């Protein structure tokens, strides 16, 4: 039986040798690459049955395809500027499908002030309507003179912050998969969590506060602990992450209160992924400024941990500051649950 793939090991073994030092690829060790004139670029691919359900509304699939890339750009304190789009449609896709999909693109383009630069559209031999795959390459623009906030810049003593709330999209996915008892959750909580899975809301107004204060940053896509681990490994530091300080929505908080093992449930919320918020590290003398600027921008940020000297290890701690054993640190594209 074939062994499960680890996508990060595969990237290091097969794709990193294809890069060239000094070209801005950072040896594939970050979420973006650096181009000339302070431009950055990132890419995400969404696949039906893995990243979205085949019956999801196509305008929301389009918006999600843009926003998961916008999230990477925001995390580097840059503004999204334009994108290249690739679509693979199922064999029975109609013009109405295409019209609904491009309606979603148009709405989010206006909301985020960016434009389509080019791309390619084709059909597969898969039966059915809708999409097989959406691929977006997103370009961003850093403010003049502002350095890139890379994963590798975290320092011992830095305070760890995360924006927004964690675990909502994960719970929304569990609802779609009928893995949560609906009798324990109100209709309004169900609708809220399902909506957060369908359509992420990356914190665009946080850009200025990040650019002025963050040492290292990353968008939370694979899960809070996994993405914290990406920073820790790249920076060669350890992190203590305080699970009891992890920000939760009211809906997620009510779900948590009904769980028998709170530590285990907090670990689930910290590893579920698809949050598309920003995790960053901030020097102690910048903490007040970061919090004040984020508040002024209307974005909630929460202190959830501390950076320590070390070798890239994440310590997930409960309210008693005891380390919690987490079976999986986060989402893996090569071992992903199916969205069917």
mmCIF file of N, CA, C and O in Angstrom, residues 9-47:
data_model
loop_
_atom_site.group_PDB
_atom_site.id
_atom_site.type_symbol
_atom_site.label_atom_id
_atom_site.label_comp_id
_atom_site.label_asym_id
_atom_site.label_seq_id
_atom_site.Cartn_x
_atom_site.Cartn_y
_atom_site.Cartn_z
ATOM 1 N N UNK A 9 7.465 17.798 2.451
ATOM 2 C CA UNK A 9 8.640 17.004 2.092
ATOM 3 C C UNK A 9 8.781 16.906 0.570
ATOM 4 O O UNK A 9 9.884 16.970 0.023
ATOM 5 N N UNK A 10 7.648 16.741 -0.117
ATOM 6 C CA UNK A 10 7.681 16.657 -1.571
ATOM 7 C C UNK A 10 8.180 17.959 -2.193
ATOM 8 O O UNK A 10 8.955 17.951 -3.146
ATOM 9 N N UNK A 11 7.701 19.078 -1.657
ATOM 10 C CA UNK A 11 8.145 20.383 -2.157
ATOM 11 C C UNK A 11 9.658 20.514 -1.999
ATOM 12 O O UNK A 11 10.364 20.932 -2.927
ATOM 13 N N UNK A 12 10.151 20.151 -0.818
ATOM 14 C CA UNK A 12 11.588 20.274 -0.560
ATOM 15 C C UNK A 12 12.407 19.355 -1.476
ATOM 16 O O UNK A 12 13.474 19.740 -1.967
ATOM 17 N N UNK A 13 11.892 18.152 -1.732
ATOM 18 C CA UNK A 13 12.654 17.171 -2.498
ATOM 19 C C UNK A 13 12.605 17.431 -4.000
ATOM 20 O O UNK A 13 13.641 17.333 -4.685
ATOM 21 N N UNK A 14 11.425 17.777 -4.518
ATOM 22 C CA UNK A 14 11.261 17.823 -5.972
ATOM 23 C C UNK A 14 11.184 19.228 -6.563
ATOM 24 O O UNK A 14 11.670 19.456 -7.668
ATOM 25 N N UNK A 15 10.557 20.160 -5.854
ATOM 26 C CA UNK A 15 10.330 21.482 -6.441
ATOM 27 C C UNK A 15 11.369 22.525 -6.023
ATOM 28 O O UNK A 15 11.719 23.407 -6.805
ATOM 29 N N UNK A 16 11.865 22.434 -4.789
ATOM 30 C CA UNK A 16 12.869 23.407 -4.346
ATOM 31 C C UNK A 16 14.108 23.401 -5.247
ATOM 32 O O UNK A 16 14.660 24.470 -5.545
ATOM 33 N N UNK A 17 14.567 22.231 -5.729
ATOM 34 C CA UNK A 17 15.734 22.257 -6.630
ATOM 35 C C UNK A 17 15.488 22.987 -7.944
ATOM 36 O O UNK A 17 16.447 23.322 -8.650
ATOM 37 N N UNK A 18 14.227 23.242 -8.282
ATOM 38 C CA UNK A 18 13.923 23.959 -9.520
ATOM 39 C C UNK A 18 14.036 25.468 -9.376
ATOM 40 O O UNK A 18 13.960 26.200 -10.358
ATOM 41 N N UNK A 19 14.206 25.955 -8.143
ATOM 42 C CA UNK A 19 14.320 27.395 -7.913
ATOM 43 C C UNK A 19 15.782 27.829 -8.033
ATOM 44 O O UNK A 19 16.692 26.996 -8.078
ATOM 45 N N UNK A 20 15.983 29.119 -8.059
ATOM 46 C CA UNK A 20 17.327 29.684 -8.164
ATOM 47 C C UNK A 20 17.527 30.716 -7.074
ATOM 48 O O UNK A 20 16.668 31.575 -6.855
ATOM 49 N N UNK A 21 18.633 30.648 -6.389
ATOM 50 C CA UNK A 21 18.946 31.592 -5.326
ATOM 51 C C UNK A 21 18.993 33.017 -5.876
ATOM 52 O O UNK A 21 19.522 33.264 -6.961
ATOM 53 N N UNK A 22 18.400 33.940 -5.126
ATOM 54 C CA UNK A 22 18.437 35.344 -5.515
ATOM 55 C C UNK A 22 17.319 35.772 -6.439
ATOM 56 O O UNK A 22 17.240 36.943 -6.816
ATOM 57 N N UNK A 23 16.415 34.847 -6.797
ATOM 58 C CA UNK A 23 15.326 35.203 -7.714
ATOM 59 C C UNK A 23 14.062 35.635 -6.986
ATOM 60 O O UNK A 23 13.081 36.001 -7.611
ATOM 61 N N UNK A 24 14.051 35.570 -5.671
ATOM 62 C CA UNK A 24 12.869 35.975 -4.913
ATOM 63 C C UNK A 24 11.940 34.836 -4.580
ATOM 64 O O UNK A 24 10.853 35.054 -4.048
ATOM 65 N N UNK A 25 12.354 33.595 -4.860
ATOM 66 C CA UNK A 25 11.509 32.438 -4.552
ATOM 67 C C UNK A 25 11.668 31.989 -3.096
ATOM 68 O O UNK A 25 10.860 31.199 -2.603
ATOM 69 N N UNK A 26 12.711 32.465 -2.393
ATOM 70 C CA UNK A 26 12.969 32.104 -0.995
ATOM 71 C C UNK A 26 13.028 30.586 -0.810
ATOM 72 O O UNK A 26 12.601 30.067 0.219
ATOM 73 N N UNK A 27 13.540 29.881 -1.837
ATOM 74 C CA UNK A 27 13.652 28.421 -1.791
ATOM 75 C C UNK A 27 12.317 27.761 -1.441
ATOM 76 O O UNK A 27 12.273 26.720 -0.795
ATOM 77 N N UNK A 28 11.236 28.389 -1.889
ATOM 78 C CA UNK A 28 9.867 27.912 -1.646
ATOM 79 C C UNK A 28 9.560 27.813 -0.151
ATOM 80 O O UNK A 28 8.735 26.997 0.269
ATOM 81 N N UNK A 29 10.193 28.670 0.640
ATOM 82 C CA UNK A 29 10.008 28.635 2.084
ATOM 83 C C UNK A 29 9.024 29.653 2.611
ATOM 84 O O UNK A 29 8.973 29.889 3.813
ATOM 85 N N UNK A 30 8.231 30.258 1.733
ATOM 86 C CA UNK A 30 7.238 31.234 2.185
ATOM 87 C C UNK A 30 5.989 31.079 1.328
ATOM 88 O O UNK A 30 5.944 30.244 0.421
ATOM 89 N N UNK A 31 4.968 31.896 1.618
ATOM 90 C CA UNK A 31 3.711 31.800 0.873
ATOM 91 C C UNK A 31 3.715 32.625 -0.401
ATOM 92 O O UNK A 31 2.806 32.485 -1.222
ATOM 93 N N UNK A 32 4.668 33.519 -0.543
ATOM 94 C CA UNK A 32 4.743 34.376 -1.728
ATOM 95 C C UNK A 32 6.164 34.374 -2.260
ATOM 96 O O UNK A 32 7.103 33.976 -1.571
ATOM 97 N N UNK A 33 6.322 34.825 -3.494
ATOM 98 C CA UNK A 33 7.638 35.080 -4.076
ATOM 99 C C UNK A 33 7.752 36.568 -4.355
ATOM 100 O O UNK A 33 6.747 37.264 -4.515
ATOM 101 N N UNK A 34 8.966 37.059 -4.390
ATOM 102 C CA UNK A 34 9.221 38.485 -4.588
ATOM 103 C C UNK A 34 9.623 38.731 -6.035
ATOM 104 O O UNK A 34 10.543 38.092 -6.553
ATOM 105 N N UNK A 35 8.921 39.636 -6.688
ATOM 106 C CA UNK A 35 9.265 40.045 -8.034
ATOM 107 C C UNK A 35 9.962 41.402 -7.990
ATOM 108 O O UNK A 35 10.290 41.907 -6.919
ATOM 109 N N UNK A 36 10.165 42.036 -9.124
ATOM 110 C CA UNK A 36 10.792 43.353 -9.146
ATOM 111 C C UNK A 36 9.797 44.423 -8.703
ATOM 112 O O UNK A 36 8.590 44.241 -8.738
ATOM 113 N N UNK A 37 10.351 45.565 -8.287
ATOM 114 C CA UNK A 37 9.536 46.739 -7.953
ATOM 115 C C UNK A 37 8.522 46.466 -6.851
ATOM 116 O O UNK A 37 7.392 46.957 -6.879
ATOM 117 N N UNK A 38 8.922 45.654 -5.862
ATOM 118 C CA UNK A 38 8.110 45.391 -4.675
ATOM 119 C C UNK A 38 6.836 44.609 -4.978
ATOM 120 O O UNK A 38 5.894 44.620 -4.199
ATOM 121 N N UNK A 39 6.782 43.935 -6.124
ATOM 122 C CA UNK A 39 5.646 43.067 -6.421
ATOM 123 C C UNK A 39 5.883 41.697 -5.802
ATOM 124 O O UNK A 39 7.008 41.191 -5.765
ATOM 125 N N UNK A 40 4.803 41.087 -5.324
ATOM 126 C CA UNK A 40 4.878 39.717 -4.827
ATOM 127 C C UNK A 40 3.818 38.893 -5.552
ATOM 128 O O UNK A 40 2.880 39.440 -6.146
ATOM 129 N N UNK A 41 3.971 37.583 -5.511
ATOM 130 C CA UNK A 41 3.037 36.714 -6.220
ATOM 131 C C UNK A 41 2.795 35.462 -5.384
ATOM 132 O O UNK A 41 3.679 34.992 -4.668
ATOM 133 N N UNK A 42 1.562 34.937 -5.457
ATOM 134 C CA UNK A 42 1.216 33.703 -4.759
ATOM 135 C C UNK A 42 0.244 32.908 -5.623
ATOM 136 O O UNK A 42 -0.311 33.435 -6.588
ATOM 137 N N UNK A 43 0.047 31.644 -5.278
ATOM 138 C CA UNK A 43 -0.852 30.805 -6.078
ATOM 139 C C UNK A 43 -1.527 29.773 -5.192
ATOM 140 O O UNK A 43 -0.887 29.143 -4.349
ATOM 141 N N UNK A 44 -2.841 29.590 -5.404
ATOM 142 C CA UNK A 44 -3.592 28.515 -4.763
ATOM 143 C C UNK A 44 -4.487 27.854 -5.791
ATOM 144 O O UNK A 44 -5.002 28.517 -6.704
ATOM 145 N N UNK A 45 -4.688 26.560 -5.617
ATOM 146 C CA UNK A 45 -5.566 25.777 -6.486
ATOM 147 C C UNK A 45 -6.682 25.189 -5.625
ATOM 148 O O UNK A 45 -6.422 24.608 -4.569
ATOM 149 N N UNK A 46 -7.920 25.335 -6.075
ATOM 150 C CA UNK A 46 -9.066 24.740 -5.410
ATOM 151 C C UNK A 46 -9.622 23.626 -6.295
ATOM 152 O O UNK A 46 -9.872 23.836 -7.488
ATOM 153 N N UNK A 47 -9.822 22.452 -5.709
ATOM 154 C CA UNK A 47 -10.287 21.287 -6.450
ATOM 155 C C UNK A 47 -11.636 20.851 -5.905
ATOM 156 O O UNK A 47 -11.814 20.731 -4.684
#
